[in-house]
mmCIF file with all atom_site columns, C-alpha atoms and ligand atoms in Angstrom:
data_model
loop_
_atom_site.group_PDB
_atom_site.id
_atom_site.type_symbol
_atom_site.label_atom_id
_atom_site.label_alt_id
_atom_site.label_comp_id
_atom_site.label_asym_id
_atom_site.label_entity_id
_atom_site.label_seq_id
_atom_site.pdbx_PDB_ins_code
_atom_site.Cartn_x
_atom_site.Cartn_y
_atom_site.Cartn_z
_atom_site.occupancy
_atom_site.B_iso_or_equiv
_atom_site.pdbx_formal_charge
_atom_site.auth_seq_id
_atom_site.auth_comp_id
_atom_site.auth_asym_id
_atom_site.auth_atom_id
_atom_site.pdbx_PDB_model_num
ATOM   1   C CA . MET A 1 1   ? -52.002 -157.337 -58.214 1.00 0.00 ? 6   MET A CA 1
ATOM   2   C CA . ALA A 1 2   ? -51.723 -156.242 -55.631 1.00 0.00 ? 7   ALA A CA 1
ATOM   3   C CA . GLU A 1 3   ? -50.110 -159.415 -52.639 1.00 0.00 ? 8   GLU A CA 1
ATOM   4   C CA . ILE A 1 4   ? -50.206 -159.269 -48.570 1.00 0.00 ? 9   ILE A CA 1
ATOM   5   C CA . ALA A 1 5   ? -47.933 -161.008 -47.202 1.00 0.00 ? 10  ALA A CA 1
ATOM   6   C CA . ALA A 1 6   ? -49.339 -164.371 -45.670 1.00 0.00 ? 11  ALA A CA 1
ATOM   7   C CA . GLN A 1 7   ? -49.274 -168.083 -45.917 1.00 0.00 ? 12  GLN A CA 1
ATOM   8   C CA . PRO A 1 8   ? -48.709 -170.675 -47.656 1.00 0.00 ? 13  PRO A CA 1
ATOM   9   C CA . PHE A 1 9   ? -48.107 -167.903 -50.637 1.00 0.00 ? 14  PHE A CA 1
ATOM   10  C CA . PRO A 1 10  ? -47.971 -164.178 -50.890 1.00 0.00 ? 15  PRO A CA 1
ATOM   11  C CA . PHE A 1 11  ? -52.121 -163.683 -51.811 1.00 0.00 ? 16  PHE A CA 1
ATOM   12  C CA . ALA A 1 12  ? -53.294 -161.850 -54.565 1.00 0.00 ? 17  ALA A CA 1
ATOM   13  C CA . PHE A 1 13  ? -55.289 -159.325 -54.858 1.00 0.00 ? 18  PHE A CA 1
ATOM   14  C CA . LYS A 1 14  ? -56.719 -156.220 -56.532 1.00 0.00 ? 19  LYS A CA 1
ATOM   15  C CA . PRO A 1 15  ? -57.374 -153.210 -54.990 1.00 0.00 ? 20  PRO A CA 1
ATOM   16  C CA . ARG A 1 16  ? -61.507 -152.177 -55.375 1.00 0.00 ? 21  ARG A CA 1
ATOM   17  C CA . THR A 1 17  ? -62.234 -155.465 -55.664 1.00 0.00 ? 22  THR A CA 1
ATOM   18  C CA . MET A 1 18  ? -61.973 -157.086 -51.620 1.00 0.00 ? 23  MET A CA 1
ATOM   19  C CA . ALA A 1 19  ? -64.255 -156.934 -48.725 1.00 0.00 ? 24  ALA A CA 1
ATOM   20  C CA . LEU A 1 20  ? -64.518 -157.685 -45.756 1.00 0.00 ? 25  LEU A CA 1
ATOM   21  C CA . ILE A 1 21  ? -66.071 -160.648 -43.774 1.00 0.00 ? 26  ILE A CA 1
ATOM   22  C CA . VAL A 1 22  ? -66.970 -160.261 -39.884 1.00 0.00 ? 27  VAL A CA 1
ATOM   23  C CA . ILE A 1 23  ? -68.365 -163.694 -39.117 1.00 0.00 ? 28  ILE A CA 1
ATOM   24  C CA . ASP A 1 24  ? -70.855 -163.198 -35.487 1.00 0.00 ? 29  ASP A CA 1
ATOM   25  C CA . MET A 1 25  ? -69.407 -161.080 -33.177 1.00 0.00 ? 30  MET A CA 1
ATOM   26  C CA . GLN A 1 26  ? -72.382 -161.242 -30.668 1.00 0.00 ? 31  GLN A CA 1
ATOM   27  C CA . ARG A 1 27  ? -72.601 -160.961 -27.531 1.00 0.00 ? 32  ARG A CA 1
ATOM   28  C CA . ASP A 1 28  ? -74.489 -163.803 -27.262 1.00 0.00 ? 33  ASP A CA 1
ATOM   29  C CA . PHE A 1 29  ? -70.608 -165.628 -28.313 1.00 0.00 ? 34  PHE A CA 1
ATOM   30  C CA . ALA A 1 30  ? -68.791 -163.150 -26.198 1.00 0.00 ? 35  ALA A CA 1
ATOM   31  C CA . GLU A 1 31  ? -70.770 -162.453 -22.757 1.00 0.00 ? 36  GLU A CA 1
ATOM   32  C CA . PRO A 1 32  ? -71.494 -164.535 -20.114 1.00 0.00 ? 37  PRO A CA 1
ATOM   33  C CA . GLY A 1 33  ? -75.415 -165.777 -20.149 1.00 0.00 ? 38  GLY A CA 1
ATOM   34  C CA . GLY A 1 34  ? -75.153 -166.016 -23.765 1.00 0.00 ? 39  GLY A CA 1
ATOM   35  C CA . PHE A 1 35  ? -75.379 -168.785 -27.071 1.00 0.00 ? 40  PHE A CA 1
ATOM   36  C CA . GLY A 1 36  ? -71.461 -169.242 -26.292 1.00 0.00 ? 41  GLY A CA 1
ATOM   37  C CA . ALA A 1 37  ? -71.727 -169.674 -22.787 1.00 0.00 ? 42  ALA A CA 1
ATOM   38  C CA . SER A 1 38  ? -74.753 -171.812 -22.569 1.00 0.00 ? 43  SER A CA 1
ATOM   39  C CA . LEU A 1 39  ? -72.790 -174.270 -24.452 1.00 0.00 ? 44  LEU A CA 1
ATOM   40  C CA . GLY A 1 40  ? -69.546 -174.456 -21.787 1.00 0.00 ? 45  GLY A CA 1
ATOM   41  C CA . ASN A 1 41  ? -67.875 -171.869 -23.240 1.00 0.00 ? 46  ASN A CA 1
ATOM   42  C CA . ASP A 1 42  ? -65.352 -170.173 -21.941 1.00 0.00 ? 47  ASP A CA 1
ATOM   43  C CA . VAL A 1 43  ? -66.323 -166.878 -23.673 1.00 0.00 ? 48  VAL A CA 1
ATOM   44  C CA . SER A 1 44  ? -63.321 -164.669 -22.537 1.00 0.00 ? 49  SER A CA 1
ATOM   45  C CA . ARG A 1 45  ? -61.096 -166.042 -25.275 1.00 0.00 ? 50  ARG A CA 1
ATOM   46  C CA . VAL A 1 46  ? -64.116 -164.243 -27.644 1.00 0.00 ? 51  VAL A CA 1
ATOM   47  C CA . VAL A 1 47  ? -63.548 -160.858 -25.933 1.00 0.00 ? 52  VAL A CA 1
ATOM   48  C CA . ALA A 1 48  ? -59.595 -160.930 -25.919 1.00 0.00 ? 53  ALA A CA 1
ATOM   49  C CA . ILE A 1 49  ? -59.711 -160.300 -30.404 1.00 0.00 ? 54  ILE A CA 1
ATOM   50  C CA . VAL A 1 50  ? -62.588 -157.129 -31.000 1.00 0.00 ? 55  VAL A CA 1
ATOM   51  C CA . PRO A 1 51  ? -59.681 -154.612 -30.633 1.00 0.00 ? 56  PRO A CA 1
ATOM   52  C CA . THR A 1 52  ? -57.810 -156.869 -33.101 1.00 0.00 ? 57  THR A CA 1
ATOM   53  C CA . VAL A 1 53  ? -61.286 -156.707 -35.141 1.00 0.00 ? 58  VAL A CA 1
ATOM   54  C CA . LYS A 1 54  ? -61.957 -153.764 -34.765 1.00 0.00 ? 59  LYS A CA 1
ATOM   55  C CA . ARG A 1 55  ? -58.398 -152.422 -36.602 1.00 0.00 ? 60  ARG A CA 1
ATOM   56  C CA . LEU A 1 56  ? -59.357 -154.613 -39.431 1.00 0.00 ? 61  LEU A CA 1
ATOM   57  C CA . ILE A 1 57  ? -62.643 -153.371 -40.038 1.00 0.00 ? 62  ILE A CA 1
ATOM   58  C CA . GLU A 1 58  ? -61.703 -150.200 -39.609 1.00 0.00 ? 63  GLU A CA 1
ATOM   59  C CA . GLY A 1 59  ? -58.350 -150.256 -42.174 1.00 0.00 ? 64  GLY A CA 1
ATOM   60  C CA . PHE A 1 60  ? -61.171 -151.972 -44.192 1.00 0.00 ? 65  PHE A CA 1
ATOM   61  C CA . ARG A 1 61  ? -63.420 -148.845 -43.771 1.00 0.00 ? 66  ARG A CA 1
ATOM   62  C CA . ALA A 1 62  ? -60.926 -146.358 -44.386 1.00 0.00 ? 67  ALA A CA 1
ATOM   63  C CA . ALA A 1 63  ? -59.272 -148.043 -47.038 1.00 0.00 ? 68  ALA A CA 1
ATOM   64  C CA . GLY A 1 64  ? -63.260 -147.638 -48.986 1.00 0.00 ? 69  GLY A CA 1
ATOM   65  C CA . LEU A 1 65  ? -63.352 -151.267 -48.264 1.00 0.00 ? 70  LEU A CA 1
ATOM   66  C CA . PRO A 1 66  ? -66.641 -152.650 -47.981 1.00 0.00 ? 71  PRO A CA 1
ATOM   67  C CA . VAL A 1 67  ? -67.265 -154.212 -44.213 1.00 0.00 ? 72  VAL A CA 1
ATOM   68  C CA . ILE A 1 68  ? -69.939 -157.145 -44.401 1.00 0.00 ? 73  ILE A CA 1
ATOM   69  C CA . HIS A 1 69  ? -70.778 -158.436 -41.409 1.00 0.00 ? 74  HIS A CA 1
ATOM   70  C CA . THR A 1 70  ? -72.731 -161.652 -40.121 1.00 0.00 ? 75  THR A CA 1
ATOM   71  C CA . MET A 1 71  ? -75.322 -162.329 -37.227 1.00 0.00 ? 76  MET A CA 1
ATOM   72  C CA . GLU A 1 72  ? -76.253 -166.610 -36.514 1.00 0.00 ? 77  GLU A CA 1
ATOM   73  C CA . CYS A 1 73  ? -79.751 -165.686 -35.468 1.00 0.00 ? 78  CYS A CA 1
ATOM   74  C CA . HIS A 1 74  ? -83.156 -167.249 -35.959 1.00 0.00 ? 79  HIS A CA 1
ATOM   75  C CA . ARG A 1 75  ? -87.028 -165.921 -36.729 1.00 0.00 ? 80  ARG A CA 1
ATOM   76  C CA . PRO A 1 76  ? -88.805 -165.019 -33.514 1.00 0.00 ? 81  PRO A CA 1
ATOM   77  C CA . ASP A 1 77  ? -90.923 -167.542 -34.560 1.00 0.00 ? 82  ASP A CA 1
ATOM   78  C CA . LEU A 1 78  ? -88.267 -170.584 -34.494 1.00 0.00 ? 83  LEU A CA 1
ATOM   79  C CA . SER A 1 79  ? -89.831 -171.821 -38.121 1.00 0.00 ? 84  SER A CA 1
ATOM   80  C CA . ASP A 1 80  ? -85.513 -171.617 -39.774 1.00 0.00 ? 85  ASP A CA 1
ATOM   81  C CA . LEU A 1 81  ? -84.695 -173.013 -36.458 1.00 0.00 ? 86  LEU A CA 1
ATOM   82  C CA . PRO A 1 82  ? -84.530 -177.424 -37.109 1.00 0.00 ? 87  PRO A CA 1
ATOM   83  C CA . SER A 1 83  ? -84.896 -179.677 -34.313 1.00 0.00 ? 88  SER A CA 1
ATOM   84  C CA . ALA A 1 84  ? -81.283 -181.140 -35.813 1.00 0.00 ? 89  ALA A CA 1
ATOM   85  C CA . LYS A 1 85  ? -79.575 -177.876 -34.572 1.00 0.00 ? 90  LYS A CA 1
ATOM   86  C CA . ARG A 1 86  ? -82.079 -176.883 -31.940 1.00 0.00 ? 91  ARG A CA 1
ATOM   87  C CA . ASP A 1 87  ? -82.039 -180.176 -29.744 1.00 0.00 ? 92  ASP A CA 1
ATOM   88  C CA . ARG A 1 88  ? -78.472 -181.059 -29.655 1.00 0.00 ? 93  ARG A CA 1
ATOM   89  C CA . GLY A 1 89  ? -75.738 -181.205 -26.481 1.00 0.00 ? 94  GLY A CA 1
ATOM   90  C CA . ASN A 1 90  ? -77.094 -180.348 -23.508 1.00 0.00 ? 95  ASN A CA 1
ATOM   91  C CA . PRO A 1 91  ? -76.819 -176.699 -22.814 1.00 0.00 ? 96  PRO A CA 1
ATOM   92  C CA . SER A 1 92  ? -78.110 -174.849 -20.531 1.00 0.00 ? 97  SER A CA 1
ATOM   93  C CA . ILE A 1 93  ? -80.209 -173.150 -21.941 1.00 0.00 ? 98  ILE A CA 1
ATOM   94  C CA . ARG A 1 94  ? -81.254 -173.731 -25.581 1.00 0.00 ? 99  ARG A CA 1
ATOM   95  C CA . ILE A 1 95  ? -81.892 -171.708 -28.671 1.00 0.00 ? 100 ILE A CA 1
ATOM   96  C CA . GLY A 1 96  ? -85.467 -169.336 -28.788 1.00 0.00 ? 101 GLY A CA 1
ATOM   97  C CA . ASP A 1 97  ? -84.968 -169.791 -24.461 1.00 0.00 ? 102 ASP A CA 1
ATOM   98  C CA . ALA A 1 98  ? -85.266 -166.805 -22.245 1.00 0.00 ? 103 ALA A CA 1
ATOM   99  C CA . GLY A 1 99  ? -81.607 -165.867 -20.910 1.00 0.00 ? 104 GLY A CA 1
ATOM   100 C CA . PRO A 1 100 ? -80.416 -163.453 -19.182 1.00 0.00 ? 105 PRO A CA 1
ATOM   101 C CA . MET A 1 101 ? -79.615 -161.151 -22.669 1.00 0.00 ? 106 MET A CA 1
ATOM   102 C CA . GLY A 1 102 ? -82.789 -162.051 -24.331 1.00 0.00 ? 107 GLY A CA 1
ATOM   103 C CA . ARG A 1 103 ? -84.206 -165.138 -26.209 1.00 0.00 ? 108 ARG A CA 1
ATOM   104 C CA . VAL A 1 104 ? -80.930 -167.115 -27.117 1.00 0.00 ? 109 VAL A CA 1
ATOM   105 C CA . LEU A 1 105 ? -80.256 -166.734 -30.962 1.00 0.00 ? 110 LEU A CA 1
ATOM   106 C CA . ILE A 1 106 ? -83.478 -165.085 -31.664 1.00 0.00 ? 111 ILE A CA 1
ATOM   107 C CA . ALA A 1 107 ? -83.007 -162.067 -34.370 1.00 0.00 ? 112 ALA A CA 1
ATOM   108 C CA . GLY A 1 108 ? -83.214 -158.110 -32.756 1.00 0.00 ? 113 GLY A CA 1
ATOM   109 C CA . GLU A 1 109 ? -82.900 -160.098 -28.962 1.00 0.00 ? 114 GLU A CA 1
ATOM   110 C CA . PRO A 1 110 ? -80.317 -157.649 -27.187 1.00 0.00 ? 115 PRO A CA 1
ATOM   111 C CA . GLY A 1 111 ? -78.254 -161.008 -26.505 1.00 0.00 ? 116 GLY A CA 1
ATOM   112 C CA . THR A 1 112 ? -77.953 -161.492 -30.736 1.00 0.00 ? 117 THR A CA 1
ATOM   113 C CA . ALA A 1 113 ? -76.700 -157.855 -31.223 1.00 0.00 ? 118 ALA A CA 1
ATOM   114 C CA . ILE A 1 114 ? -72.884 -157.408 -32.689 1.00 0.00 ? 119 ILE A CA 1
ATOM   115 C CA . LEU A 1 115 ? -70.982 -155.848 -29.909 1.00 0.00 ? 120 LEU A CA 1
ATOM   116 C CA . ASP A 1 116 ? -71.104 -152.204 -29.498 1.00 0.00 ? 121 ASP A CA 1
ATOM   117 C CA . GLU A 1 117 ? -67.580 -151.781 -30.659 1.00 0.00 ? 122 GLU A CA 1
ATOM   118 C CA . LEU A 1 118 ? -67.482 -153.917 -33.406 1.00 0.00 ? 123 LEU A CA 1
ATOM   119 C CA . ALA A 1 119 ? -70.768 -152.558 -34.431 1.00 0.00 ? 124 ALA A CA 1
ATOM   120 C CA . PRO A 1 120 ? -72.168 -151.789 -38.173 1.00 0.00 ? 125 PRO A CA 1
ATOM   121 C CA . LEU A 1 121 ? -71.746 -148.075 -39.939 1.00 0.00 ? 126 LEU A CA 1
ATOM   122 C CA . PRO A 1 122 ? -74.737 -147.019 -42.009 1.00 0.00 ? 127 PRO A CA 1
ATOM   123 C CA . GLY A 1 123 ? -74.767 -148.953 -44.896 1.00 0.00 ? 128 GLY A CA 1
ATOM   124 C CA . GLU A 1 124 ? -72.551 -151.831 -44.627 1.00 0.00 ? 129 GLU A CA 1
ATOM   125 C CA . ILE A 1 125 ? -74.719 -154.778 -44.847 1.00 0.00 ? 130 ILE A CA 1
ATOM   126 C CA . VAL A 1 126 ? -75.462 -157.473 -42.159 1.00 0.00 ? 131 VAL A CA 1
ATOM   127 C CA . ILE A 1 127 ? -76.426 -160.487 -43.239 1.00 0.00 ? 132 ILE A CA 1
ATOM   128 C CA . GLU A 1 128 ? -78.596 -163.073 -40.942 1.00 0.00 ? 133 GLU A CA 1
ATOM   129 C CA . LYS A 1 129 ? -78.350 -166.411 -41.406 1.00 0.00 ? 134 LYS A CA 1
ATOM   130 C CA . PRO A 1 130 ? -79.952 -169.681 -39.707 1.00 0.00 ? 135 PRO A CA 1
ATOM   131 C CA . GLY A 1 131 ? -76.690 -171.945 -40.869 1.00 0.00 ? 136 GLY A CA 1
ATOM   132 C CA . LYS A 1 132 ? -72.986 -171.827 -39.676 1.00 0.00 ? 137 LYS A CA 1
ATOM   133 C CA . GLY A 1 133 ? -72.671 -170.601 -43.354 1.00 0.00 ? 138 GLY A CA 1
ATOM   134 C CA . ALA A 1 134 ? -73.542 -167.125 -44.083 1.00 0.00 ? 139 ALA A CA 1
ATOM   135 C CA . PHE A 1 135 ? -74.621 -168.515 -47.763 1.00 0.00 ? 140 PHE A CA 1
ATOM   136 C CA . TYR A 1 136 ? -77.551 -170.577 -46.796 1.00 0.00 ? 141 TYR A CA 1
ATOM   137 C CA . ALA A 1 137 ? -80.813 -169.703 -46.426 1.00 0.00 ? 142 ALA A CA 1
ATOM   138 C CA . THR A 1 138 ? -79.595 -165.913 -46.963 1.00 0.00 ? 143 THR A CA 1
ATOM   139 C CA . SER A 1 139 ? -78.602 -163.210 -49.433 1.00 0.00 ? 144 SER A CA 1
ATOM   140 C CA . PHE A 1 140 ? -74.662 -162.968 -49.032 1.00 0.00 ? 145 PHE A CA 1
ATOM   141 C CA . GLY A 1 141 ? -74.214 -164.454 -52.516 1.00 0.00 ? 146 GLY A CA 1
ATOM   142 C CA . GLU A 1 142 ? -76.051 -162.012 -54.002 1.00 0.00 ? 147 GLU A CA 1
ATOM   143 C CA . ASP A 1 143 ? -74.789 -158.868 -52.088 1.00 0.00 ? 148 ASP A CA 1
ATOM   144 C CA . LEU A 1 144 ? -71.076 -160.172 -53.077 1.00 0.00 ? 149 LEU A CA 1
ATOM   145 C CA . ARG A 1 145 ? -71.763 -160.711 -56.953 1.00 0.00 ? 150 ARG A CA 1
ATOM   146 C CA . LYS A 1 146 ? -73.825 -157.167 -56.076 1.00 0.00 ? 151 LYS A CA 1
ATOM   147 C CA . LEU A 1 147 ? -70.326 -155.609 -55.066 1.00 0.00 ? 152 LEU A CA 1
ATOM   148 C CA . GLY A 1 148 ? -68.598 -157.029 -57.553 1.00 0.00 ? 153 GLY A CA 1
ATOM   149 C CA . ALA A 1 149 ? -66.616 -159.055 -54.560 1.00 0.00 ? 154 ALA A CA 1
ATOM   150 C CA . GLU A 1 150 ? -63.302 -161.596 -55.596 1.00 0.00 ? 155 GLU A CA 1
ATOM   151 C CA . GLN A 1 151 ? -61.454 -161.840 -52.667 1.00 0.00 ? 156 GLN A CA 1
ATOM   152 C CA . LEU A 1 152 ? -62.623 -161.942 -49.566 1.00 0.00 ? 157 LEU A CA 1
ATOM   153 C CA . VAL A 1 153 ? -60.904 -161.353 -46.111 1.00 0.00 ? 158 VAL A CA 1
ATOM   154 C CA . PHE A 1 154 ? -62.259 -163.528 -42.889 1.00 0.00 ? 159 PHE A CA 1
ATOM   155 C CA . ALA A 1 155 ? -62.694 -162.674 -38.785 1.00 0.00 ? 160 ALA A CA 1
ATOM   156 C CA . GLY A 1 156 ? -64.999 -162.881 -36.389 1.00 0.00 ? 161 GLY A CA 1
ATOM   157 C CA . VAL A 1 157 ? -66.213 -166.516 -34.358 1.00 0.00 ? 162 VAL A CA 1
ATOM   158 C CA . THR A 1 158 ? -65.684 -169.376 -34.249 1.00 0.00 ? 163 THR A CA 1
ATOM   159 C CA . THR A 1 159 ? -62.702 -170.152 -36.404 1.00 0.00 ? 164 THR A CA 1
ATOM   160 C CA . GLU A 1 160 ? -63.598 -173.338 -37.132 1.00 0.00 ? 165 GLU A CA 1
ATOM   161 C CA . VAL A 1 161 ? -67.267 -173.356 -36.707 1.00 0.00 ? 166 VAL A CA 1
ATOM   162 C CA . CYS A 1 162 ? -68.899 -169.863 -39.090 1.00 0.00 ? 167 CYS A CA 1
ATOM   163 C CA . VAL A 1 163 ? -66.138 -168.855 -40.211 1.00 0.00 ? 168 VAL A CA 1
ATOM   164 C CA . GLN A 1 164 ? -64.548 -171.739 -41.914 1.00 0.00 ? 169 GLN A CA 1
ATOM   165 C CA . THR A 1 165 ? -67.773 -173.228 -42.948 1.00 0.00 ? 170 THR A CA 1
ATOM   166 C CA . THR A 1 166 ? -68.497 -169.916 -44.282 1.00 0.00 ? 171 THR A CA 1
ATOM   167 C CA . MET A 1 167 ? -64.803 -169.617 -46.464 1.00 0.00 ? 172 MET A CA 1
ATOM   168 C CA . ARG A 1 168 ? -65.158 -173.053 -47.579 1.00 0.00 ? 173 ARG A CA 1
ATOM   169 C CA . GLU A 1 169 ? -68.613 -172.271 -49.521 1.00 0.00 ? 174 GLU A CA 1
ATOM   170 C CA . ALA A 1 170 ? -67.386 -168.988 -50.448 1.00 0.00 ? 175 ALA A CA 1
ATOM   171 C CA . ASN A 1 171 ? -63.914 -170.657 -51.837 1.00 0.00 ? 176 ASN A CA 1
ATOM   172 C CA . ASP A 1 172 ? -66.468 -173.128 -53.587 1.00 0.00 ? 177 ASP A CA 1
ATOM   173 C CA . ARG A 1 173 ? -68.213 -170.298 -55.406 1.00 0.00 ? 178 ARG A CA 1
ATOM   174 C CA . GLY A 1 174 ? -64.949 -169.108 -56.786 1.00 0.00 ? 179 GLY A CA 1
ATOM   175 C CA . TYR A 1 175 ? -63.930 -166.475 -53.786 1.00 0.00 ? 180 TYR A CA 1
ATOM   176 C CA . ASP A 1 176 ? -59.985 -166.263 -53.069 1.00 0.00 ? 181 ASP A CA 1
ATOM   177 C CA . CYS A 1 177 ? -60.336 -166.149 -49.189 1.00 0.00 ? 182 CYS A CA 1
ATOM   178 C CA . LEU A 1 178 ? -58.121 -165.279 -46.489 1.00 0.00 ? 183 LEU A CA 1
ATOM   179 C CA . LEU A 1 179 ? -58.463 -165.848 -43.183 1.00 0.00 ? 184 LEU A CA 1
ATOM   180 C CA . ALA A 1 180 ? -56.781 -163.116 -40.666 1.00 0.00 ? 185 ALA A CA 1
ATOM   181 C CA . GLU A 1 181 ? -55.375 -165.436 -38.041 1.00 0.00 ? 186 GLU A CA 1
ATOM   182 C CA . ASP A 1 182 ? -55.256 -163.025 -34.958 1.00 0.00 ? 187 ASP A CA 1
ATOM   183 C CA . ALA A 1 183 ? -58.580 -161.449 -36.003 1.00 0.00 ? 188 ALA A CA 1
ATOM   184 C CA . THR A 1 184 ? -60.601 -165.358 -35.202 1.00 0.00 ? 189 THR A CA 1
ATOM   185 C CA . GLU A 1 185 ? -61.241 -167.573 -32.467 1.00 0.00 ? 190 GLU A CA 1
ATOM   186 C CA . SER A 1 186 ? -62.427 -170.872 -31.094 1.00 0.00 ? 191 SER A CA 1
ATOM   187 C CA . TYR A 1 187 ? -63.443 -171.113 -26.955 1.00 0.00 ? 192 TYR A CA 1
ATOM   188 C CA . PHE A 1 188 ? -61.114 -174.782 -28.003 1.00 0.00 ? 193 PHE A CA 1
ATOM   189 C CA . PRO A 1 189 ? -57.380 -173.111 -28.532 1.00 0.00 ? 194 PRO A CA 1
ATOM   190 C CA . GLU A 1 190 ? -55.976 -176.534 -30.798 1.00 0.00 ? 195 GLU A CA 1
ATOM   191 C CA . PHE A 1 191 ? -59.251 -176.252 -32.889 1.00 0.00 ? 196 PHE A CA 1
ATOM   192 C CA . LYS A 1 192 ? -58.411 -173.308 -34.449 1.00 0.00 ? 197 LYS A CA 1
ATOM   193 C CA . ALA A 1 193 ? -54.781 -173.717 -34.707 1.00 0.00 ? 198 ALA A CA 1
ATOM   194 C CA . ALA A 1 194 ? -55.970 -177.152 -36.789 1.00 0.00 ? 199 ALA A CA 1
ATOM   195 C CA . ALA A 1 195 ? -58.597 -174.869 -38.701 1.00 0.00 ? 200 ALA A CA 1
ATOM   196 C CA . ILE A 1 196 ? -55.195 -172.206 -39.650 1.00 0.00 ? 201 ILE A CA 1
ATOM   197 C CA . ALA A 1 197 ? -53.426 -175.232 -40.726 1.00 0.00 ? 202 ALA A CA 1
ATOM   198 C CA . MET A 1 198 ? -56.548 -176.954 -42.926 1.00 0.00 ? 203 MET A CA 1
ATOM   199 C CA . ILE A 1 199 ? -57.298 -173.997 -44.388 1.00 0.00 ? 204 ILE A CA 1
ATOM   200 C CA . ARG A 1 200 ? -53.879 -173.045 -46.138 1.00 0.00 ? 205 ARG A CA 1
ATOM   201 C CA . ALA A 1 201 ? -53.033 -176.423 -45.950 1.00 0.00 ? 206 ALA A CA 1
ATOM   202 C CA . GLN A 1 202 ? -52.022 -178.390 -49.509 1.00 0.00 ? 207 GLN A CA 1
ATOM   203 C CA . GLY A 1 203 ? -51.230 -175.379 -51.949 1.00 0.00 ? 208 GLY A CA 1
ATOM   204 C CA . ALA A 1 204 ? -54.090 -173.128 -49.825 1.00 0.00 ? 209 ALA A CA 1
ATOM   205 C CA . ILE A 1 205 ? -56.962 -175.911 -50.260 1.00 0.00 ? 210 ILE A CA 1
ATOM   206 C CA . VAL A 1 206 ? -59.725 -173.815 -48.364 1.00 0.00 ? 211 VAL A CA 1
ATOM   207 C CA . GLY A 1 207 ? -57.536 -169.721 -48.752 1.00 0.00 ? 212 GLY A CA 1
ATOM   208 C CA . TRP A 1 208 ? -54.785 -168.664 -47.044 1.00 0.00 ? 213 TRP A CA 1
ATOM   209 C CA . THR A 1 209 ? -54.275 -167.083 -43.693 1.00 0.00 ? 214 THR A CA 1
ATOM   210 C CA . ALA A 1 210 ? -52.143 -163.417 -42.538 1.00 0.00 ? 215 ALA A CA 1
ATOM   211 C CA . THR A 1 211 ? -51.903 -161.170 -39.406 1.00 0.00 ? 216 THR A CA 1
ATOM   212 C CA . THR A 1 212 ? -54.304 -157.878 -38.874 1.00 0.00 ? 217 THR A CA 1
ATOM   213 C CA . ASP A 1 213 ? -51.003 -156.636 -39.280 1.00 0.00 ? 218 ASP A CA 1
ATOM   214 C CA . GLN A 1 214 ? -49.601 -158.101 -42.903 1.00 0.00 ? 219 GLN A CA 1
ATOM   215 C CA . VAL A 1 215 ? -53.349 -157.737 -44.423 1.00 0.00 ? 220 VAL A CA 1
ATOM   216 C CA . LEU A 1 216 ? -53.460 -154.084 -43.438 1.00 0.00 ? 221 LEU A CA 1
ATOM   217 C CA . GLU A 1 217 ? -50.274 -153.765 -44.767 1.00 0.00 ? 222 GLU A CA 1
ATOM   218 C CA . GLY A 1 218 ? -51.072 -154.994 -47.791 1.00 0.00 ? 223 GLY A CA 1
ATOM   219 C CA . ILE A 1 219 ? -53.868 -153.102 -48.496 1.00 0.00 ? 224 ILE A CA 1
ATOM   220 C CA . ALA A 1 220 ? -51.843 -150.166 -47.335 1.00 0.00 ? 225 ALA A CA 1
ATOM   221 C CA . ASN A 1 221 ? -49.214 -150.890 -49.957 1.00 0.00 ? 226 ASN A CA 1
ATOM   222 C CA . ALA A 1 222 ? -52.064 -151.303 -53.083 1.00 0.00 ? 227 ALA A CA 1
HETATM 223 N N1 . TIU B 2 .   ? -70.992 -173.650 -30.745 1.00 0.00 ? 18  TIU B N1 1
HETATM 224 C C1 . TIU B 2 .   ? -70.203 -172.545 -32.012 1.00 0.00 ? 18  TIU B C1 1
HETATM 225 O O1 . TIU B 2 .   ? -68.125 -173.036 -31.909 1.00 0.00 ? 18  TIU B O1 1
HETATM 226 N N2 . TIU B 2 .   ? -69.702 -171.361 -32.874 1.00 0.00 ? 18  TIU B N2 1
HETATM 227 C C2 . TIU B 2 .   ? -71.210 -171.356 -33.203 1.00 0.00 ? 18  TIU B C2 1
HETATM 228 O O2 . TIU B 2 .   ? -71.547 -172.085 -32.572 1.00 0.00 ? 18  TIU B O2 1
HETATM 229 N N3 . TIU B 2 .   ? -71.315 -170.119 -34.147 1.00 0.00 ? 18  TIU B N3 1
HETATM 230 C C3 . TIU B 2 .   ? -70.582 -170.279 -35.018 1.00 0.00 ? 18  TIU B C3 1
HETATM 231 O O3 . TIU B 2 .   ? -68.795 -170.359 -35.040 1.00 0.00 ? 18  TIU B O3 1
HETATM 232 N N4 . TIU B 2 .   ? -70.518 -168.786 -35.589 1.00 0.00 ? 18  TIU B N4 1
#
């Protein structure tokens, strides 16, 4: 087994069974006029991690390891959008409404796209997910099984919502999970810090955390 220097202790992995999961690095969470901004959030925090996420993605590609991208989005007819999700809070525009980047969080709309700098390469798996977790109502679990993945490294947004939910789902399904601390972000710095702390507490109860440099060094030395 190879190792990544991580907290709360080194993360062991097999060099051919690790995959990178990039969660929801979409225009809707990173640009003014999108879903994240409609909820009153400062989206500049998300933009700031893009170069780090890019470095992580490129490290996995260079090592020949799979990169899987997720996108939070719904069908144009909203048949996969429960009112429990749509009719929540007091956003300036709701999911499915027309906004400056097209219909908010609807598959195929300009605002729903993954940021250009982080665009999937042809052949990389892209999971369109209606929920916060990537396993719910998607092919993600089956795709991971087909890949033979055993260890998952996570990046993307937001740390305490879609990233943490997916890590918890993955941990329950038997995957060893590591969060790249500087390649994830929240609209709330205190929530990011709390999510990182609770993931790795109690002997990595949900998973490990490490910096992008530590992950890339572990891959390079494997
Ligand atoms: N609002 C928020 O923090 N996150 C989401 O709605 N989705 C994801 O985290 N992708």
